[in-house]
Coordinates of C-alpha atoms in Angstrom, one line a residue:
Chain A
X1 CA 10.8 -8.3 -27.5
X2 CA 8.5 -5.1 -27.9
X3 CA 5.1 -6.2 -27.0
X4 CA 2.4 -3.3 -29.3
X5 CA -1.3 -3.4 -27.6
X6 CA -4.7 -1.9 -29.6
X7 CA -2.0 -3.5 -33.1
X8 CA -3.6 -2.1 -36.4
X9 CA -6.4 0.4 -34.1
X10 CA -6.2 4.0 -33.9
X11 CA -5.0 3.1 -30.2
X12 CA -1.8 1.2 -30.8
X13 CA 0.6 1.5 -28.5
X14 CA 3.9 -0.7 -27.7
X15 CA 3.8 -1.4 -23.6
X16 CA 7.3 -2.9 -24.3
X17 CA 9.7 -1.4 -27.0
X18 CA 12.1 -4.5 -27.6
X19 CA 13.1 -4.7 -24.1
X20 CA 16.0 -7.8 -24.0
X21 CA 17.0 -8.7 -20.3
X22 CA 18.4 -12.3 -18.3
X23 CA 17.4 -13.2 -15.5
X24 CA 19.5 -16.1 -13.5
X25 CA 18.0 -19.3 -11.8
X26 CA 18.6 -18.8 -9.1
X27 CA 18.1 -14.9 -8.5
X28 CA 16.0 -12.7 -6.7
X29 CA 15.0 -10.5 -9.5
X30 CA 12.7 -6.6 -8.5
X31 CA 10.9 -4.8 -11.7
X32 CA 10.7 -0.9 -10.4
X33 CA 9.2 1.6 -12.1
X34 CA 6.1 4.1 -13.2
X35 CA 2.8 2.3 -13.1
X36 CA 2.1 2.4 -17.2
X37 CA 5.6 1.1 -17.6
X38 CA 5.2 -2.2 -18.6
X39 CA 6.4 -3.5 -15.4
X40 CA 2.9 -6.3 -15.4
X41 CA 3.1 -5.8 -18.9
X42 CA 7.0 -7.4 -19.8
X43 CA 6.6 -10.8 -15.6
X44 CA 3.3 -11.8 -18.2
X45 CA 5.5 -12.8 -20.6
X46 CA 7.2 -15.4 -18.8
X47 CA 5.3 -16.8 -18.2
X48 CA 3.1 -16.9 -21.8
X49 CA 0.1 -14.9 -20.0
X50 CA 1.1 -12.6 -23.3
X51 CA 2.5 -14.3 -26.1
X52 CA 5.2 -11.2 -27.8
X53 CA 4.3 -9.1 -31.2
X54 CA 7.7 -9.9 -32.0
X55 CA 10.9 -10.7 -30.2
X56 CA 11.0 -14.0 -28.0
X57 CA 11.1 -15.3 -24.4
X58 CA 12.6 -18.6 -23.2
X59 CA 12.2 -19.7 -20.3
X60 CA 15.2 -22.7 -19.4
X61 CA 14.3 -25.1 -23.0
X62 CA 11.1 -23.5 -23.6
X63 CA 11.2 -20.9 -26.4
X64 CA 7.8 -19.0 -26.6
X65 CA 7.5 -16.7 -29.7
X66 CA 5.2 -14.3 -32.0
X67 CA 3.1 -16.4 -34.2
X68 CA 3.6 -20.3 -33.3
X69 CA 0.5 -21.7 -33.3
X70 CA -1.8 -23.7 -30.0
X71 CA 1.8 -23.9 -28.1
X72 CA 0.8 -26.6 -25.7
X73 CA 1.5 -23.5 -22.3
X74 CA 1.3 -26.1 -19.6
X75 CA 4.5 -27.3 -19.1
X76 CA 5.3 -24.0 -18.2
X77 CA 3.1 -22.9 -16.1
X78 CA 3.8 -25.2 -13.7
X79 CA 7.8 -24.5 -14.0
X80 CA 6.3 -20.3 -14.3
X81 CA 4.5 -20.3 -11.3
X82 CA 2.7 -16.1 -10.9
X83 CA 0.7 -14.8 -7.4
X84 CA -1.2 -11.9 -9.1
X85 CA -2.0 -8.7 -7.5
X86 CA -4.4 -9.7 -4.6
X87 CA -4.4 -12.9 -5.0
X88 CA -6.1 -13.1 -2.2
X89 CA -9.5 -12.9 -4.7
X90 CA -8.7 -15.6 -6.4
X91 CA -9.1 -18.2 -3.5
X92 CA -13.2 -19.7 -4.0
X93 CA -12.8 -23.2 -2.6
X94 CA -14.9 -24.4 0.6
X95 CA -11.8 -24.5 2.6
X96 CA -7.7 -23.5 3.1
X97 CA -6.2 -25.9 1.9
X98 CA -9.1 -27.7 -0.7
X99 CA -7.5 -24.2 -2.6
X100 CA -3.7 -25.5 -1.8
X101 CA -4.7 -28.9 -3.6
X102 CA -6.6 -27.0 -6.5
X103 CA -3.7 -25.6 -8.2
X104 CA -1.3 -28.9 -8.6
X105 CA -4.2 -31.2 -9.2
X106 CA -4.9 -29.1 -11.8
X107 CA -1.3 -29.8 -12.9
X108 CA -2.8 -34.1 -12.6
X109 CA -1.3 -34.5 -9.9
X110 CA -2.5 -36.8 -7.2
X111 CA -5.3 -35.9 -4.6
X112 CA -3.4 -37.6 -1.7
X113 CA -0.3 -36.0 -2.9
X114 CA -1.5 -32.3 -3.1
X115 CA -3.0 -32.7 -0.1
X116 CA 0.3 -33.6 1.4
X117 CA 2.3 -30.7 -1.2
X118 CA -0.5 -28.5 0.4
X119 CA 0.1 -29.0 4.1
X120 CA 3.5 -28.2 3.6
X121 CA 3.3 -25.6 1.7
X122 CA 0.5 -24.1 4.8
X123 CA 3.1 -24.6 6.7
X124 CA 5.8 -22.6 5.0
X125 CA 3.8 -19.8 4.4
X126 CA 2.8 -19.3 8.0
X127 CA -0.3 -20.8 8.4
X128 CA -1.8 -22.5 11.4
X129 CA -3.0 -25.1 11.1
X130 CA -6.3 -24.3 12.8
X131 CA -7.4 -22.1 9.8
X132 CA -6.7 -25.2 6.9
X133 CA -10.1 -26.9 7.2
X134 CA -11.5 -22.8 7.8
X135 CA -13.4 -21.1 4.5
X136 CA -10.7 -18.9 3.0
X137 CA -13.7 -16.5 3.7
X138 CA -12.9 -16.3 6.7
X139 CA -9.4 -15.3 7.6
X140 CA -7.5 -11.9 7.7
X141 CA -6.5 -10.1 3.9
X142 CA -3.5 -11.5 5.6
X143 CA -3.6 -14.8 6.3
X144 CA -5.5 -15.2 2.5
X145 CA -2.5 -13.6 1.1
X146 CA 0.1 -16.8 3.1
X147 CA -3.1 -19.4 0.9
X148 CA -3.4 -17.6 -2.0
X149 CA 0.6 -18.5 -2.3
X150 CA 0.7 -21.3 -1.2
X151 CA -1.5 -22.3 -4.1
X152 CA 1.4 -21.4 -6.2
X153 CA 4.1 -22.8 -4.3
X154 CA 2.1 -26.2 -3.8
X155 CA 3.2 -26.9 -7.8
X156 CA 6.6 -26.3 -7.2
X157 CA 7.7 -23.7 -9.3
X158 CA 11.1 -23.1 -10.3
X159 CA 10.6 -19.2 -11.0
X160 CA 8.0 -17.4 -8.9
X161 CA 6.9 -14.1 -11.0
X162 CA 5.4 -11.5 -7.7
X163 CA 2.8 -8.1 -9.0
X164 CA 3.4 -6.6 -6.0
X165 CA 3.4 -8.0 -3.2
X166 CA 2.3 -7.1 -0.2
X167 CA 0.2 -4.0 -1.6
X168 CA -2.7 -3.6 1.0
X169 CA -1.4 -5.3 4.3
X170 CA -0.1 -3.8 7.4
X171 CA 3.5 -2.8 7.6
X172 CA 3.9 -6.1 9.6
X173 CA 2.4 -8.9 7.9
X174 CA 4.6 -6.7 4.7
X175 CA 7.4 -7.7 6.7
X176 CA 6.3 -11.4 7.3
X177 CA 5.7 -12.1 3.0
X178 CA 9.1 -10.3 1.4
X179 CA 11.1 -12.4 4.4
X180 CA 9.6 -15.8 3.7
X181 CA 10.4 -15.1 -0.2
X182 CA 13.6 -14.4 1.0
X183 CA 14.0 -17.5 2.7
X184 CA 12.0 -19.4 0.0
X185 CA 15.0 -17.2 -2.2
X186 CA 17.8 -18.2 0.0
X187 CA 17.1 -21.4 1.5
X188 CA 14.9 -24.0 -1.6
X189 CA 16.9 -21.4 -4.5
X190 CA 13.5 -20.9 -5.8
X191 CA 14.4 -17.6 -8.3
X192 CA 11.9 -15.0 -7.8
X193 CA 10.4 -12.2 -10.0
X194 CA 9.5 -9.2 -8.3
X195 CA 6.9 -6.8 -9.7
X196 CA 7.1 -2.9 -6.8
X197 CA 6.8 -0.2 -6.2
X198 CA 8.5 -0.4 -2.5
X199 CA 12.1 1.1 -3.1
X200 CA 12.9 -1.0 0.5
X201 CA 11.8 -4.0 -1.2
X202 CA 13.7 -3.5 -4.1
X203 CA 16.4 -3.2 -3.1
X204 CA 16.9 -4.9 0.3
X205 CA 16.2 -8.4 -0.7
X206 CA 16.9 -8.7 -4.9
X207 CA 20.1 -9.4 -6.4
X208 CA 18.9 -7.7 -9.1
X209 CA 17.0 -4.3 -10.5
X210 CA 16.0 -3.8 -13.8
X211 CA 14.4 -0.3 -13.6
X212 CA 11.2 0.1 -17.3
X213 CA 9.9 4.0 -18.0
X214 CA 7.7 4.0 -21.4
X215 CA 8.2 0.2 -22.4
X216 CA 11.8 -0.1 -22.1
X217 CA 14.4 -1.2 -19.8
X218 CA 16.6 1.9 -18.5
X219 CA 18.4 0.2 -16.4
X220 CA 19.7 -3.2 -15.2
X221 CA 22.2 -3.7 -12.2
X222 CA 22.7 -4.3 -8.4
X223 CA 20.8 -2.3 -6.0
X224 CA 23.3 -0.6 -4.8
X225 CA 24.1 0.6 -8.5
X226 CA 20.1 1.7 -9.7
X227 CA 20.4 3.0 -6.7
X228 CA 23.7 5.2 -7.5
X229 CA 22.1 7.1 -9.7
X230 CA 19.7 8.9 -7.8
X231 CA 19.1 11.5 -10.5
X232 CA 18.7 9.4 -12.9
X233 CA 15.1 7.7 -10.9
X234 CA 13.9 10.6 -9.9
X235 CA 13.7 12.0 -13.4
X236 CA 11.6 9.0 -14.2
X237 CA 9.5 9.8 -10.9
X238 CA 10.7 7.3 -9.1
X239 CA 12.1 7.3 -5.3
X240 CA 15.1 6.1 -3.3
X241 CA 14.5 4.1 -0.9
X242 CA 14.1 5.7 2.6
X243 CA 16.9 5.7 4.1
X244 CA 18.8 6.9 1.8
X245 CA 16.3 9.5 1.8
X246 CA 17.2 10.2 4.9
X247 CA 21.2 10.0 4.2
X248 CA 20.5 13.2 1.7
X249 CA 19.1 15.2 4.1
X250 CA 21.3 15.0 6.9
X251 CA 24.0 15.5 4.1
X252 CA 22.6 18.7 2.8
X253 CA 22.2 20.0 6.1
X254 CA 25.8 19.2 6.9
X255 CA 27.6 20.7 3.6
X256 CA 29.2 17.3 3.0
X257 CA 29.1 14.1 0.4
X258 CA 26.3 12.3 -0.3
X259 CA 28.1 8.0 0.3
X260 CA 27.5 5.3 -1.7
X261 CA 23.3 4.1 -1.8
X262 CA 22.8 2.0 2.0
X263 CA 19.9 0.0 2.8
X264 CA 19.5 -1.0 6.0
X265 CA 18.9 0.9 9.1
X266 CA 22.5 -0.5 11.2
X267 CA 24.1 0.6 8.2
X268 CA 22.1 4.1 7.8
X269 CA 23.3 4.6 12.1
X270 CA 26.8 3.8 11.4
X271 CA 27.1 6.2 8.5
X272 CA 24.8 8.7 10.8
X273 CA 27.5 7.7 12.6
X274 CA 30.2 8.1 11.3
X275 CA 29.4 12.0 9.3
X276 CA 29.7 12.9 13.2
X277 CA 32.6 12.0 13.8
X278 CA 34.5 12.7 11.0
X279 CA 32.2 14.4 8.6
X280 CA 33.9 12.8 4.8
X281 CA 31.2 10.3 3.9
X282 CA 33.1 6.6 3.0
X283 CA 33.2 6.5 -0.7
Chain B
X1 CA -13.1 22.7 20.6
X2 CA -16.0 21.9 18.7
X3 CA -16.8 18.5 19.0
X4 CA -18.3 17.0 15.7
X5 CA -18.2 13.6 15.9
X6 CA -19.3 11.3 19.4
X7 CA -18.5 8.6 20.1
X8 CA -19.2 7.0 23.2
X9 CA -19.4 3.7 24.9
X10 CA -19.3 2.0 21.1
X11 CA -19.3 -2.1 21.2
X12 CA -19.7 -3.5 17.9
X13 CA -20.2 -7.3 16.6
X14 CA -20.4 -9.6 12.9
X15 CA -22.0 -12.3 14.6
X16 CA -23.6 -13.9 17.8
X17 CA -20.4 -15.8 18.3
X18 CA -17.9 -13.9 18.1
X19 CA -15.3 -11.8 19.9
X20 CA -16.4 -7.9 19.5
X21 CA -14.8 -5.9 16.9
X22 CA -14.9 -2.9 19.3
X23 CA -15.6 -2.6 22.1
X24 CA -16.4 -0.6 24.7
X25 CA -14.9 2.8 22.1
X26 CA -15.4 6.2 22.6
X27 CA -14.0 9.2 21.4
X28 CA -14.7 12.5 19.2
X29 CA -13.0 14.5 16.8
X30 CA -12.8 17.8 17.1
X31 CA -13.3 20.4 13.7
X32 CA -11.0 21.4 11.7
X33 CA -8.8 18.6 12.9
X34 CA -7.0 15.7 11.6
X35 CA -6.7 12.4 13.7
X36 CA -5.5 9.6 12.7
X37 CA -6.0 6.2 13.5
X38 CA -3.3 3.0 12.9
X39 CA -3.7 -0.4 14.8
X40 CA -3.0 -3.4 12.8
X41 CA -4.9 -5.5 10.6
X42 CA -8.1 -6.3 12.2
X43 CA -7.7 -3.8 15.2
X44 CA -11.6 -3.2 14.9
X45 CA -10.4 0.6 13.0
X46 CA -11.7 -0.3 10.0
X47 CA -14.9 -0.8 11.4
X48 CA -15.4 1.9 13.2
X49 CA -15.5 4.6 10.4
X50 CA -18.0 2.4 9.5
X51 CA -20.0 2.9 12.7
X52 CA -19.7 7.0 12.3
X53 CA -21.4 7.6 8.7
X54 CA -24.2 5.2 9.6
X55 CA -23.5 2.0 7.5
X56 CA -23.2 -0.5 10.7
X57 CA -25.4 1.3 13.6
X58 CA -23.1 -0.6 17.1
X59 CA -25.0 -2.8 19.7
X60 CA -24.0 -0.9 22.3
X61 CA -22.9 2.8 23.3
X62 CA -23.7 5.5 20.6
X63 CA -22.5 7.7 17.8
X64 CA -23.7 11.1 17.5
X65 CA -22.5 12.8 13.5
X66 CA -22.8 16.5 14.0
X67 CA -25.2 15.8 16.6
X68 CA -27.6 13.5 14.9
X69 CA -27.7 10.1 16.3
X70 CA -26.8 7.2 13.7
X71 CA -29.4 4.9 15.7
X72 CA -32.1 7.0 14.4
X73 CA -33.1 5.6 10.7
X74 CA -34.3 9.7 9.4
X75 CA -30.7 11.6 9.7
X76 CA -29.0 8.9 7.5
X77 CA -29.2 10.8 4.5
X78 CA -27.8 13.5 6.5
X79 CA -25.2 11.9 8.4
X80 CA -24.0 10.4 5.0
X81 CA -23.4 13.8 3.1
X82 CA -21.7 14.9 6.4
X83 CA -19.3 12.4 6.3
X84 CA -17.6 11.4 4.0
X85 CA -15.7 8.1 3.0
X86 CA -12.8 7.2 0.5
X87 CA -11.8 3.8 0.6
X88 CA -8.9 1.9 0.3
X89 CA -10.0 0.6 -3.4
X90 CA -10.3 3.8 -6.5
X91 CA -11.5 1.0 -8.7
X92 CA -14.6 -0.1 -6.5
X93 CA -15.8 3.9 -6.0
X94 CA -16.8 4.6 -9.6
X95 CA -20.6 5.4 -11.3
X96 CA -20.2 8.0 -13.8
X97 CA -19.0 6.8 -17.1
X98 CA -17.4 10.7 -17.1
X99 CA -15.1 12.0 -14.1
X100 CA -18.3 15.6 -14.1
X101 CA -21.6 12.6 -14.0
X102 CA -19.8 10.5 -11.9
X103 CA -18.9 14.0 -8.9
X104 CA -21.8 15.0 -10.1
X105 CA -23.4 11.6 -8.9
X106 CA -23.2 12.6 -5.2
X107 CA -25.2 15.2 -5.6
X108 CA -27.2 14.2 -7.8
X109 CA -28.9 12.0 -5.0
X110 CA -28.5 14.6 -2.0
X111 CA -31.4 16.5 -4.1
X112 CA -29.0 19.5 -4.8
X113 CA -30.0 22.0 -7.5
X114 CA -28.8 22.2 -10.9
X115 CA -27.7 25.8 -10.9
X116 CA -25.8 24.9 -7.1
X117 CA -24.8 21.6 -8.9
X118 CA -23.1 23.7 -11.8
X119 CA -20.9 25.5 -9.7
X120 CA -19.6 22.6 -6.4
X121 CA -18.6 21.2 -9.6
X122 CA -16.2 23.5 -10.6
X123 CA -14.8 24.0 -7.6
X124 CA -14.2 21.0 -6.0
X125 CA -13.2 18.8 -8.9
X126 CA -10.6 22.5 -8.7
X127 CA -9.7 21.5 -5.0
X128 CA -7.9 18.9 -5.6
X129 CA -6.5 19.8 -9.2
X130 CA -8.4 17.6 -11.6
X131 CA -10.7 20.2 -13.6
X132 CA -9.3 19.6 -16.1
X133 CA -10.1 16.3 -16.4
X134 CA -13.8 17.0 -16.1
X135 CA -14.6 14.7 -19.6
X136 CA -11.8 11.2 -18.7
X137 CA -13.6 8.7 -18.3
X138 CA -12.5 7.0 -14.6
X139 CA -11.1 4.3 -16.2
X140 CA -8.1 6.0 -17.9
X141 CA -6.8 8.3 -15.0
X142 CA -3.8 7.4 -12.6
X143 CA -5.1 5.6 -9.8
X144 CA -4.1 8.8 -7.3
X145 CA -5.6 10.6 -10.2
X146 CA -9.4 7.9 -8.8
X147 CA -9.1 8.7 -5.5
X148 CA -9.0 12.5 -6.3
X149 CA -11.6 12.0 -8.2
X150 CA -13.8 10.4 -5.0
X151 CA -12.1 12.9 -3.0
X152 CA -13.4 16.1 -5.2
X153 CA -17.5 13.8 -6.0
X154 CA -17.2 13.8 -1.6
X155 CA -16.2 17.6 -1.3
X156 CA -19.0 18.8 -3.7
X157 CA -21.1 17.3 -0.8
X158 CA -20.0 19.9 1.3
X159 CA -19.5 17.0 4.1
X160 CA -18.1 17.9 7.7
X161 CA -15.6 15.7 8.0
X162 CA -13.5 13.3 5.2
X163 CA -12.8 10.0 6.9
X164 CA -9.9 8.1 4.1
X165 CA -9.5 3.7 5.3
X166 CA -7.0 3.1 4.1
X167 CA -7.6 5.8 0.9
X168 CA -3.6 5.3 -0.1
X169 CA -2.8 1.7 0.4
X170 CA -3.8 0.8 -3.3
X171 CA -1.2 3.9 -4.5
X172 CA 2.2 3.5 -6.7
X173 CA 3.9 6.5 -3.9
X174 CA 3.3 9.5 -6.4
X175 CA -0.4 8.5 -6.1
X176 CA 0.1 8.9 -2.6
X177 CA 1.8 11.6 -2.4
X178 CA -0.8 13.9 -4.2
X179 CA -3.8 12.1 -2.3
X180 CA -2.2 13.7 1.6
X181 CA -1.1 17.1 -0.6
X182 CA -4.7 16.8 -1.4
X183 CA -5.7 16.7 1.8
X184 CA -3.1 18.9 3.9
X185 CA -5.3 21.8 1.2
X186 CA -8.0 20.9 1.8
X187 CA -7.8 20.0 5.8
X188 CA -5.8 23.8 6.1
X189 CA -6.5 26.0 3.9
X190 CA -10.3 25.3 3.8
X191 CA -10.5 24.0 7.7
X192 CA -12.3 20.7 6.1
X193 CA -11.9 17.8 9.1
X194 CA -10.1 15.0 8.5
X195 CA -10.5 10.7 9.5
X196 CA -6.8 9.1 8.7
X197 CA -6.7 5.3 8.6
X198 CA -3.9 4.5 7.5
X199 CA -0.8 2.2 8.1
X200 CA 2.1 5.1 7.1
X201 CA 3.5 6.4 10.4
X202 CA 5.1 9.2 8.5
X203 CA 1.8 10.6 7.8
X204 CA 0.5 9.7 11.0
X205 CA 3.7 11.8 12.8
X206 CA 2.6 15.1 10.8
X207 CA -1.4 14.8 11.9
X208 CA -2.6 15.8 15.1
X209 CA -3.8 13.8 16.6
X210 CA -3.6 10.0 16.9
X211 CA -6.0 7.0 18.0
X212 CA -4.1 3.4 18.6
X213 CA -6.8 1.1 17.8
X214 CA -5.9 -3.1 19.1
X215 CA -7.9 -6.0 19.4
X216 CA -11.2 -3.4 18.8
X217 CA -9.7 -1.0 21.7
X218 CA -8.6 2.3 22.1
X219 CA -5.2 1.7 23.5
X220 CA -3.8 5.5 23.4
X221 CA -5.2 8.6 22.9
X222 CA -2.6 11.8 22.0
X223 CA -0.2 14.8 20.0
X224 CA 2.5 12.4 17.7
X225 CA 4.8 13.7 21.0
X226 CA 3.1 12.0 23.0
X227 CA 2.6 8.7 21.3
X228 CA 5.7 7.8 19.9
X229 CA 7.1 9.2 23.1
X230 CA 6.6 5.1 24.4
X231 CA 7.3 3.4 20.9
X232 CA 7.6 0.0 23.4
X233 CA 4.3 0.1 23.4
X234 CA 3.6 0.3 19.9
X235 CA 6.3 -2.0 18.9
X236 CA 4.7 -4.6 21.8
X237 CA 0.8 -4.5 19.8
X238 CA 3.1 -5.1 16.6
X239 CA 3.3 -2.1 15.0
X240 CA 6.5 0.0 13.2
X241 CA 7.6 3.4 14.0
X242 CA 8.9 5.7 11.7
X243 CA 11.7 5.7 10.6
X244 CA 13.2 8.9 12.2
X245 CA 12.3 7.1 16.1
X246 CA 14.0 3.9 15.0
X247 CA 17.2 5.0 14.0
X248 CA 17.2 7.5 17.1
X249 CA 17.4 4.6 19.5
X250 CA 20.5 2.8 17.0
X251 CA 22.2 6.7 16.8
X252 CA 21.3 5.8 21.0
X253 CA 23.7 2.5 21.3
X254 CA 26.3 3.7 18.6
X255 CA 26.6 6.3 21.5
X256 CA 25.6 9.5 19.9
X257 CA 23.2 10.7 22.9
X258 CA 19.6 10.9 21.4
X259 CA 16.9 13.5 23.1
X260 CA 12.8 11.3 23.0
X261 CA 11.8 14.1 21.1
X262 CA 12.3 14.0 17.5
X263 CA 9.7 12.6 15.9
X264 CA 9.7 13.4 12.0
X265 CA 13.6 13.4 9.2
X266 CA 13.8 17.2 9.9
X267 CA 13.6 17.0 13.5
X268 CA 15.9 13.9 13.5
X269 CA 18.1 16.1 10.6
X270 CA 18.2 18.8 12.7
X271 CA 18.6 17.5 15.8
X272 CA 22.1 16.4 14.0
X273 CA 22.9 19.2 12.9
X274 CA 23.2 21.2 16.1
X275 CA 24.8 18.3 17.7
X276 CA 27.7 18.4 14.5
X277 CA 28.0 21.4 15.5
X278 CA 28.6 21.5 18.6
X279 CA 30.9 18.5 18.7

């Protein structure tokens, strides 16, 4: 798939340049890459917000191709939910629960069923029921984000796209939101596609990581595979998770070999203990 | 030490029936220091920042900036010049069509003569390393560059203090590093006072002093070492801890006994190195 911005103008630029990839159903995929590398442009194709200039995208049996005229995208959008950056900016209803109902009702769900779903989803995202009938604008930033996410979940999508879902939240809120998506992925088999700058989150929660640079897909693989190519990532101006940064500093200082990447604190502590006791890092 | 901001007994609420967002807050900011304020969302940090440049005036207590009381409306222009604020969203703080116009806007507003403006414009863009972008359109810049332009606009007014209100939280990691580096230079080499409201604990451990806020009160105040000496309190109010402290604890559980002094990753690496060489 290729996407050309400002086609046939002096500003013509390939935002996506011959990208090919597969995302398995029920998986958790993270897209990483520098700002402007094409991550968001790529995911906007998956629910038909953008149409490719060439190539095609298949979501189940739904196919999006370049020149198709007036394609009805509603069936696609019912299957692929999209949580935009700062989704709380899009809340508009009088109450939190009405806001959550808006999505499913827009897809033809009855008011009674939408309310039922809204209650389920607000419970799922952990918003206490005392807030359900308040104006979404009286809620805190973290609570507003939960309402916005509940609104996408209430449509009952099979795939959910997250564009930097934790940006601007405090560390506690960030962790809660990530745990929520982790749970939805594991328990409800929701397919998750996340655009993120947080390497720690990408490493901890993903089955697959896609690395974008200048509109091209540069790497794809399991977190361990991706982050063991530390130098390649650094050359693209990307970081590695904090746990690896720390271990790099330690192995440098001790004059020891770098081991395989680790992402949790507990694994990191185990590795440090090994480094102190034996010396050679695990391979 | 010269105190440039003095907040005493400040309480504030947004609406009559609401609880106090700030509840009897007393603090001061010393000239030339880097002060970090940490606390979870809703702890009152940003409300406090708005009190410091007179965007809001507290119902109780007083805020004095460089000797001027924010209650006195005739001081407000001077206070706004003395206290520059960089907000979270880099896209919400532009007015000029070019970087140059944008930096000049603040100075024009404050009636700074043209000759001085030209000098200061060049100088402040140089300080944030954006001189090459003087004719660029702000919307074509990266988030980090936009925030640097915002900082240049403030620096041009020769303020006493720059307040960063989660100014790096919407940036990618590179943008975040750019801003911290820029501010460190301004702080260390040009003596600019910095007050940073932040969730970034790796940034906070590198400041001169930290204030911890919870439910509208300042619950702790001290050097990073003092603050993180009792991490339990921070955890109790829902704050995260720096990586070095979390790791130190896990290492102690694994029978590697470490002192409770390491704050930064470098501290911990050095301590582990020393430990290994004595093993």
